[in-house]
Tab-separated table of C-alpha atoms in Angstrom:
chain	number	residue	atom	x	y	z
A	1	UNK	CA	74.953	166.876	148.677
A	2	UNK	CA	75.620	164.646	151.680
A	3	UNK	CA	78.634	162.330	151.848
A	4	UNK	CA	79.036	159.252	154.016
A	5	UNK	CA	82.777	158.540	154.077
A	6	UNK	CA	83.461	155.087	155.522
A	7	UNK	CA	87.097	154.812	156.678
A	8	UNK	CA	87.308	151.229	157.961
A	9	UNK	CA	89.059	150.261	160.115
A	10	UNK	CA	90.838	147.342	158.399
A	11	UNK	CA	89.391	143.877	158.971
A	12	UNK	CA	85.872	145.112	159.732
A	13	UNK	CA	84.062	143.709	156.668
A	14	UNK	CA	84.955	146.714	154.519
A	15	UNK	CA	85.300	144.512	151.428
A	16	UNK	CA	81.778	143.154	151.931
A	17	UNK	CA	80.372	146.674	152.296
A	18	UNK	CA	82.235	147.953	149.241
A	19	UNK	CA	81.422	145.077	146.905
A	20	UNK	CA	77.786	144.974	148.004
A	21	UNK	CA	77.257	148.695	147.482
A	22	UNK	CA	78.915	148.589	144.078
A	23	UNK	CA	76.752	145.605	143.071
A	24	UNK	CA	73.426	147.337	143.868
A	25	UNK	CA	73.470	150.678	141.988
A	26	UNK	CA	69.787	150.644	141.005
A	27	UNK	CA	68.614	149.694	144.499
A	28	UNK	CA	70.692	152.514	145.961
A	29	UNK	CA	69.548	155.040	143.350
A	30	UNK	CA	65.902	154.342	144.194
A	31	UNK	CA	66.726	155.480	147.720
A	32	UNK	CA	68.672	158.563	146.681
A	33	UNK	CA	72.116	157.033	147.166
A	34	UNK	CA	75.098	156.731	144.825
A	35	UNK	CA	78.258	154.723	145.429
A	36	UNK	CA	81.206	156.911	144.474
A	37	UNK	CA	83.572	156.595	141.524
A	38	UNK	CA	87.071	157.873	142.162
A	39	UNK	CA	89.309	156.228	139.529
A	40	UNK	CA	89.584	153.011	141.539
A	41	UNK	CA	89.618	149.706	139.584
A	42	UNK	CA	87.478	148.001	142.212
A	43	UNK	CA	84.997	148.916	144.930
A	44	UNK	CA	87.622	150.062	147.447
A	45	UNK	CA	88.130	153.815	147.074
A	46	UNK	CA	91.821	153.454	147.908
A	47	UNK	CA	92.543	156.225	145.412
A	48	UNK	CA	91.396	158.732	148.046
A	49	UNK	CA	94.334	157.627	150.173
A	50	UNK	CA	96.799	157.793	147.290
A	51	UNK	CA	95.593	161.265	146.319
A	52	UNK	CA	96.040	162.637	149.845
A	53	UNK	CA	99.165	160.774	150.977
A	54	UNK	CA	102.405	162.489	151.968
A	55	UNK	CA	104.473	159.974	150.033
A	56	UNK	CA	104.076	157.612	147.104
A	57	UNK	CA	102.772	154.341	148.528
A	58	UNK	CA	104.184	151.141	147.023
A	59	UNK	CA	100.737	150.066	145.801
A	60	UNK	CA	100.231	153.462	144.125
A	61	UNK	CA	102.946	152.625	141.630
A	62	UNK	CA	100.462	150.260	139.985
A	63	UNK	CA	98.577	153.432	139.000
A	64	UNK	CA	101.656	154.928	137.362
A	65	UNK	CA	102.346	157.175	140.355
A	66	UNK	CA	106.060	157.511	141.037
A	67	UNK	CA	106.627	161.064	142.301
A	68	UNK	CA	104.964	163.791	144.325
A	69	UNK	CA	104.249	165.597	141.068
A	70	UNK	CA	102.381	162.492	139.912
A	71	UNK	CA	100.379	162.516	143.156
A	72	UNK	CA	99.387	166.144	142.710
A	73	UNK	CA	98.183	165.486	139.163
A	74	UNK	CA	96.346	162.403	140.363
A	75	UNK	CA	94.643	164.393	143.118
A	76	UNK	CA	93.387	166.814	140.473
A	77	UNK	CA	92.106	163.877	138.419
A	78	UNK	CA	90.257	162.420	141.425
A	79	UNK	CA	88.803	165.868	142.095
A	80	UNK	CA	87.547	166.096	138.519
A	81	UNK	CA	86.172	162.547	138.631
A	82	UNK	CA	84.087	163.289	141.722
A	83	UNK	CA	82.677	166.408	140.068
A	84	UNK	CA	81.914	164.466	136.885
A	85	UNK	CA	80.144	161.669	138.772
A	86	UNK	CA	77.986	164.142	140.670
A	87	UNK	CA	77.000	165.805	137.402
A	88	UNK	CA	75.725	162.474	136.036
A	89	UNK	CA	73.392	161.716	138.940
A	90	UNK	CA	69.605	162.162	138.853
A	91	UNK	CA	68.303	165.131	140.813
A	92	UNK	CA	66.735	162.947	143.513
A	93	UNK	CA	70.089	161.392	144.494
A	94	UNK	CA	71.242	163.421	147.476
A	95	UNK	CA	73.733	161.104	149.204
A	96	UNK	CA	77.041	159.644	148.041
A	97	UNK	CA	79.044	156.920	149.768
A	98	UNK	CA	82.815	156.503	149.705
A	99	UNK	CA	84.539	153.587	151.411
A	100	UNK	CA	88.164	152.651	152.006
A	101	UNK	CA	89.733	151.061	155.066
A	102	UNK	CA	93.038	152.435	153.792
A	103	UNK	CA	91.993	155.832	155.127
A	104	UNK	CA	92.662	154.483	158.618
A	105	UNK	CA	94.932	151.588	157.693
A	106	UNK	CA	97.499	153.709	155.859
A	107	UNK	CA	96.978	157.374	156.733
A	108	UNK	CA	99.458	158.220	159.481
A	109	UNK	CA	99.621	162.023	159.479
A	110	UNK	CA	97.084	164.704	160.280
A	111	UNK	CA	97.964	166.751	157.206
A	112	UNK	CA	96.853	163.800	155.044
A	113	UNK	CA	93.463	163.908	156.755
A	114	UNK	CA	93.353	167.680	156.251
A	115	UNK	CA	94.111	167.170	152.570
A	116	UNK	CA	91.242	164.692	152.352
A	117	UNK	CA	88.871	167.190	153.958
A	118	UNK	CA	89.983	169.899	151.545
A	119	UNK	CA	89.332	167.569	148.602
A	120	UNK	CA	85.911	166.348	149.726
A	121	UNK	CA	84.610	169.659	151.057
A	122	UNK	CA	84.730	171.110	147.565
A	123	UNK	CA	81.993	168.687	146.524
A	124	UNK	CA	79.865	168.004	149.611
A	125	UNK	CA	78.259	170.322	152.137
A	126	UNK	CA	77.414	167.655	154.734
A	127	UNK	CA	80.109	165.052	155.409
A	128	UNK	CA	79.967	162.307	158.019
A	129	UNK	CA	82.943	160.065	158.776
A	130	UNK	CA	81.918	156.507	159.676
A	131	UNK	CA	84.341	154.151	161.395
A	132	UNK	CA	83.882	150.622	162.714
A	133	UNK	CA	86.145	149.696	165.628
A	134	UNK	CA	86.880	146.071	166.442
A	135	UNK	CA	88.175	144.356	169.565
A	136	UNK	CA	91.934	144.440	169.242
A	137	UNK	CA	92.413	140.739	169.981
A	138	UNK	CA	90.072	139.809	167.134
A	139	UNK	CA	91.534	142.485	164.859
A	140	UNK	CA	95.124	141.337	165.367
A	141	UNK	CA	94.159	137.717	164.716
A	142	UNK	CA	92.371	138.752	161.530
A	143	UNK	CA	95.311	140.850	160.361
A	144	UNK	CA	97.669	137.933	161.024
A	145	UNK	CA	95.549	135.914	158.625
A	146	UNK	CA	95.815	138.704	156.066
A	147	UNK	CA	99.615	138.767	156.399
A	148	UNK	CA	99.812	135.030	155.804
A	149	UNK	CA	97.340	135.154	152.900
A	150	UNK	CA	99.176	137.964	151.149
A	151	UNK	CA	102.683	136.691	151.951
A	152	UNK	CA	103.731	139.740	153.967
A	153	UNK	CA	105.679	137.735	156.549
A	154	UNK	CA	106.269	134.406	158.269
A	155	UNK	CA	106.157	135.271	161.963
A	156	UNK	CA	104.652	132.923	164.482
A	157	UNK	CA	101.443	134.382	165.868
A	158	UNK	CA	102.950	135.150	169.280
A	159	UNK	CA	105.732	137.113	167.568
A	160	UNK	CA	103.207	138.923	165.379
A	161	UNK	CA	101.318	139.965	168.518
A	162	UNK	CA	104.525	141.369	170.010
A	163	UNK	CA	105.143	143.308	166.797
A	164	UNK	CA	101.608	144.735	166.812
A	165	UNK	CA	102.027	145.887	170.407
A	166	UNK	CA	105.477	147.343	169.753
A	167	UNK	CA	106.723	150.709	168.472
A	168	UNK	CA	106.706	149.678	164.798
A	169	UNK	CA	103.244	148.139	164.776
A	170	UNK	CA	101.708	147.197	161.414
A	171	UNK	CA	98.329	147.896	163.054
A	172	UNK	CA	98.713	151.415	164.545
A	173	UNK	CA	95.055	152.191	163.827
A	174	UNK	CA	94.121	149.888	166.729
A	175	UNK	CA	95.292	152.609	169.102
A	176	UNK	CA	91.875	154.193	168.751
A	177	UNK	CA	92.572	157.244	170.913
A	178	UNK	CA	95.589	158.225	168.843
A	179	UNK	CA	93.906	157.384	165.541
A	180	UNK	CA	90.530	159.023	166.075
A	181	UNK	CA	91.921	162.085	167.841
A	182	UNK	CA	93.407	163.154	164.511
A	183	UNK	CA	90.091	162.719	162.730
A	184	UNK	CA	88.268	164.627	165.477
A	185	UNK	CA	90.753	167.494	165.231
A	186	UNK	CA	90.165	167.825	161.490
A	187	UNK	CA	86.460	166.970	161.141
A	188	UNK	CA	85.018	167.688	164.585
A	189	UNK	CA	83.604	165.176	167.062
A	190	UNK	CA	80.061	165.843	165.829
A	191	UNK	CA	80.923	164.546	162.349
A	192	UNK	CA	82.473	161.236	163.461
A	193	UNK	CA	80.166	158.212	163.747
A	194	UNK	CA	81.723	155.294	165.643
A	195	UNK	CA	80.192	151.825	165.521
A	196	UNK	CA	81.368	148.743	167.387
A	197	UNK	CA	82.194	145.906	165.028
A	198	UNK	CA	80.200	143.159	166.679
A	199	UNK	CA	77.100	141.245	165.532
A	200	UNK	CA	75.403	141.946	168.869
A	201	UNK	CA	75.676	145.670	168.117
A	202	UNK	CA	74.748	145.561	164.424
A	203	UNK	CA	71.233	146.421	163.328
A	204	UNK	CA	69.524	143.028	162.855
A	205	UNK	CA	72.898	141.434	163.637
A	206	UNK	CA	74.110	142.242	160.123
A	207	UNK	CA	76.936	144.573	159.098
A	208	UNK	CA	75.265	145.583	155.827
A	209	UNK	CA	72.015	146.477	157.576
A	210	UNK	CA	74.001	148.363	160.168
A	211	UNK	CA	75.940	150.439	157.663
A	212	UNK	CA	72.803	151.074	155.611
A	213	UNK	CA	71.161	152.334	158.768
A	214	UNK	CA	73.973	154.842	159.145
A	215	UNK	CA	73.685	155.920	155.503
A	216	UNK	CA	69.898	156.342	155.707
A	217	UNK	CA	69.958	157.635	159.301
A	218	UNK	CA	67.532	155.026	160.578
A	219	UNK	CA	67.547	152.106	163.006
A	220	UNK	CA	65.147	150.171	160.768
A	221	UNK	CA	66.595	150.044	157.240
A	222	UNK	CA	64.516	148.063	154.750
A	223	UNK	CA	67.043	145.768	153.046
A	224	UNK	CA	64.511	143.965	150.852
A	225	UNK	CA	66.043	143.473	147.408
A	226	UNK	CA	69.571	144.462	148.435
A	227	UNK	CA	71.867	141.601	147.388
A	228	UNK	CA	74.951	140.997	149.511
A	229	UNK	CA	78.158	140.338	147.608
A	230	UNK	CA	79.686	136.890	147.872
A	231	UNK	CA	83.177	138.419	147.644
A	232	UNK	CA	83.681	139.192	151.327
A	233	UNK	CA	87.396	138.511	151.906
A	234	UNK	CA	86.708	135.835	154.508
A	235	UNK	CA	89.761	134.581	156.411
A	236	UNK	CA	91.467	131.219	155.946
A	237	UNK	CA	91.568	128.197	158.243
A	238	UNK	CA	94.148	127.813	160.997
A	239	UNK	CA	95.968	124.910	159.246
A	240	UNK	CA	96.060	126.893	155.982
A	241	UNK	CA	97.619	129.882	157.744
A	242	UNK	CA	100.359	127.678	159.146
A	243	UNK	CA	101.011	126.116	155.739
A	244	UNK	CA	101.327	129.593	154.199
A	245	UNK	CA	103.659	130.684	156.980
A	246	UNK	CA	105.996	127.792	156.188
A	247	UNK	CA	105.768	128.439	152.438
A	248	UNK	CA	106.581	132.132	152.808
A	249	UNK	CA	110.384	131.899	152.324
A	250	UNK	CA	109.762	130.322	148.922
A	251	UNK	CA	107.039	132.709	147.684
A	252	UNK	CA	107.221	135.986	149.655
A	253	UNK	CA	105.308	139.103	148.679
A	254	UNK	CA	108.554	141.074	148.366
A	255	UNK	CA	111.536	139.609	146.499
A	256	UNK	CA	115.160	139.908	147.595
A	257	UNK	CA	115.606	143.002	145.426
A	258	UNK	CA	112.801	144.755	147.317
A	259	UNK	CA	110.184	144.557	144.572
A	260	UNK	CA	106.713	142.971	144.642
A	261	UNK	CA	106.817	139.313	143.659
A	262	UNK	CA	104.616	138.869	140.548
A	263	UNK	CA	104.298	135.136	141.206
A	264	UNK	CA	102.900	135.784	144.677
A	265	UNK	CA	100.557	138.413	143.278
A	266	UNK	CA	99.150	135.857	140.845
A	267	UNK	CA	98.881	133.224	143.560
A	268	UNK	CA	97.010	135.322	146.137
A	269	UNK	CA	93.536	135.124	144.506
A	270	UNK	CA	93.890	131.340	144.354
A	271	UNK	CA	94.984	131.164	147.989
A	272	UNK	CA	91.879	133.160	148.886
A	273	UNK	CA	89.670	130.276	147.692
A	274	UNK	CA	91.201	127.781	150.120
A	275	UNK	CA	89.336	126.355	153.159
A	276	UNK	CA	88.139	128.707	155.896
A	277	UNK	CA	87.564	126.117	158.651
A	278	UNK	CA	88.598	125.288	161.307
A	279	UNK	CA	88.687	128.973	162.243
A	280	UNK	CA	91.878	130.340	163.837
A	281	UNK	CA	91.564	130.719	167.612
A	282	UNK	CA	94.040	132.325	169.989
A	283	UNK	CA	94.672	131.268	173.573
A	284	UNK	CA	92.774	133.050	176.346
A	285	UNK	CA	95.976	134.360	177.920
A	286	UNK	CA	97.051	135.983	174.653
A	287	UNK	CA	93.653	137.640	174.251
A	288	UNK	CA	93.779	139.061	177.790
A	289	UNK	CA	97.318	140.329	177.207
A	290	UNK	CA	96.253	142.178	174.055
A	291	UNK	CA	93.153	143.760	175.594
A	292	UNK	CA	95.047	144.917	178.701
A	293	UNK	CA	97.555	146.644	176.439
A	294	UNK	CA	94.788	148.715	174.827
A	295	UNK	CA	92.827	149.337	178.027
A	296	UNK	CA	93.486	153.082	178.243
A	297	UNK	CA	92.713	153.686	174.563
A	298	UNK	CA	89.455	151.768	174.836
A	299	UNK	CA	88.519	153.686	177.978
A	300	UNK	CA	88.952	156.930	176.025
A	301	UNK	CA	86.797	155.509	173.232
A	302	UNK	CA	83.960	154.848	175.657
A	303	UNK	CA	84.209	158.250	177.364
A	304	UNK	CA	84.366	160.131	174.060
A	305	UNK	CA	81.689	158.368	172.042
A	306	UNK	CA	79.629	156.208	174.433
A	307	UNK	CA	79.677	157.926	177.856
A	308	UNK	CA	76.423	156.249	178.944
A	309	UNK	CA	77.600	152.732	178.104
A	310	UNK	CA	77.679	150.413	181.104
A	311	UNK	CA	80.800	148.330	181.610
A	312	UNK	CA	83.940	148.324	179.454
A	313	UNK	CA	83.729	149.327	175.805
A	314	UNK	CA	84.829	145.827	174.772
A	315	UNK	CA	83.446	143.364	177.364
A	316	UNK	CA	85.507	140.431	178.547
A	317	UNK	CA	84.909	137.262	176.581
A	318	UNK	CA	84.789	133.813	178.177
A	319	UNK	CA	84.877	131.946	174.868
A	320	UNK	CA	88.648	131.819	174.313
A	321	UNK	CA	90.110	128.360	175.093
A	322	UNK	CA	93.159	127.902	177.271
A	323	UNK	CA	95.146	126.836	174.207
A	324	UNK	CA	94.711	128.168	170.678
A	325	UNK	CA	95.120	126.336	167.373
A	326	UNK	CA	97.567	128.640	165.587
A	327	UNK	CA	100.951	127.365	164.430
A	328	UNK	CA	99.622	123.832	163.980
A	329	UNK	CA	99.204	121.726	160.872
A	330	UNK	CA	99.326	117.930	160.720
A	331	UNK	CA	101.169	116.070	157.939
A	332	UNK	CA	97.811	114.895	156.618
A	333	UNK	CA	96.426	118.441	156.551
A	334	UNK	CA	99.569	119.684	154.849
A	335	UNK	CA	99.259	117.073	152.103
A	336	UNK	CA	95.545	117.730	151.601
A	337	UNK	CA	95.929	121.511	151.512
A	338	UNK	CA	98.965	121.396	149.240
A	339	UNK	CA	97.147	119.051	146.878
A	340	UNK	CA	94.090	121.307	146.780
A	341	UNK	CA	96.250	124.372	146.176
A	342	UNK	CA	98.149	122.678	143.349
A	343	UNK	CA	94.917	121.484	141.754
A	344	UNK	CA	93.744	125.104	141.584
A	345	UNK	CA	97.061	126.327	140.149
A	346	UNK	CA	97.854	123.669	137.579
A	347	UNK	CA	95.923	123.925	134.349
A	348	UNK	CA	96.589	121.080	131.923
A	349	UNK	CA	96.168	122.164	128.272
A	350	UNK	CA	93.413	120.300	126.472
A	351	UNK	CA	94.561	118.344	123.409
């Protein structure tokens, strides 16, 4: 059986891909495709990362995993689950799809990737690794929004950029040469499919059509009847991000005793329903600074995967304004956003 293993990267519409594939099982089955089941509670196959990790990730504790012995047992359970799922499929289904951006977002060591290959190779004889790579200026801006939404920090955007470009970056996967070299070493260059995350490069300008084209190995996928999920993890507006940044000291993701804040966990889904416009925009100078920093890595990306491509792998963009809109929220916006947030939180019991 063939496996398409989609590994992200983070902030490249992975949630949309995952939720849409999980929501269309019959459509996929008619085309010989199954979306995998690997003991994950939602459509993100993050359990593949947990099962192959060198250490117990904080989020893995929600699965009752607290020790390396727990991880080993869990890996065996994931192994058995994959085998069980395959055994339940009709004979005409010859392709399975796994998807988790955590495989690039959280895997840091080559032996974790080797462990993943060992696990998957027991079940599939043809495995392709699919990765979407995004311009680093856009990716860092998107991840900043994720940090504010989840309550991971309260840095100003310019400070967050410095952190991402520093030695302890929360976005190390954006160093594409370093990241993908590990995957090439384990899987082989011929088994890595790299796609630029950009509407101008997508098949029909659509990420779902583009990924389906990869799965079906065609440039003309027929998407008729495939229903896109509405749960796409779209980012929040610039004023909302600034409001969340200022609220962070009061409702952080991690409490003073180093444990996840249950109140913030409950609040995050509500925050995710807040306004998405006006979109966050960074200043042109900041964008140029970021892209210069990654110039060598992006040059390697072009030479390794797109040697015939004319011009730089990520072309210069003239659309960034001289001044961005991050770090700004007017008193009126703050009142309106706070009122909307409270209206979603407060539930008055009916008499």
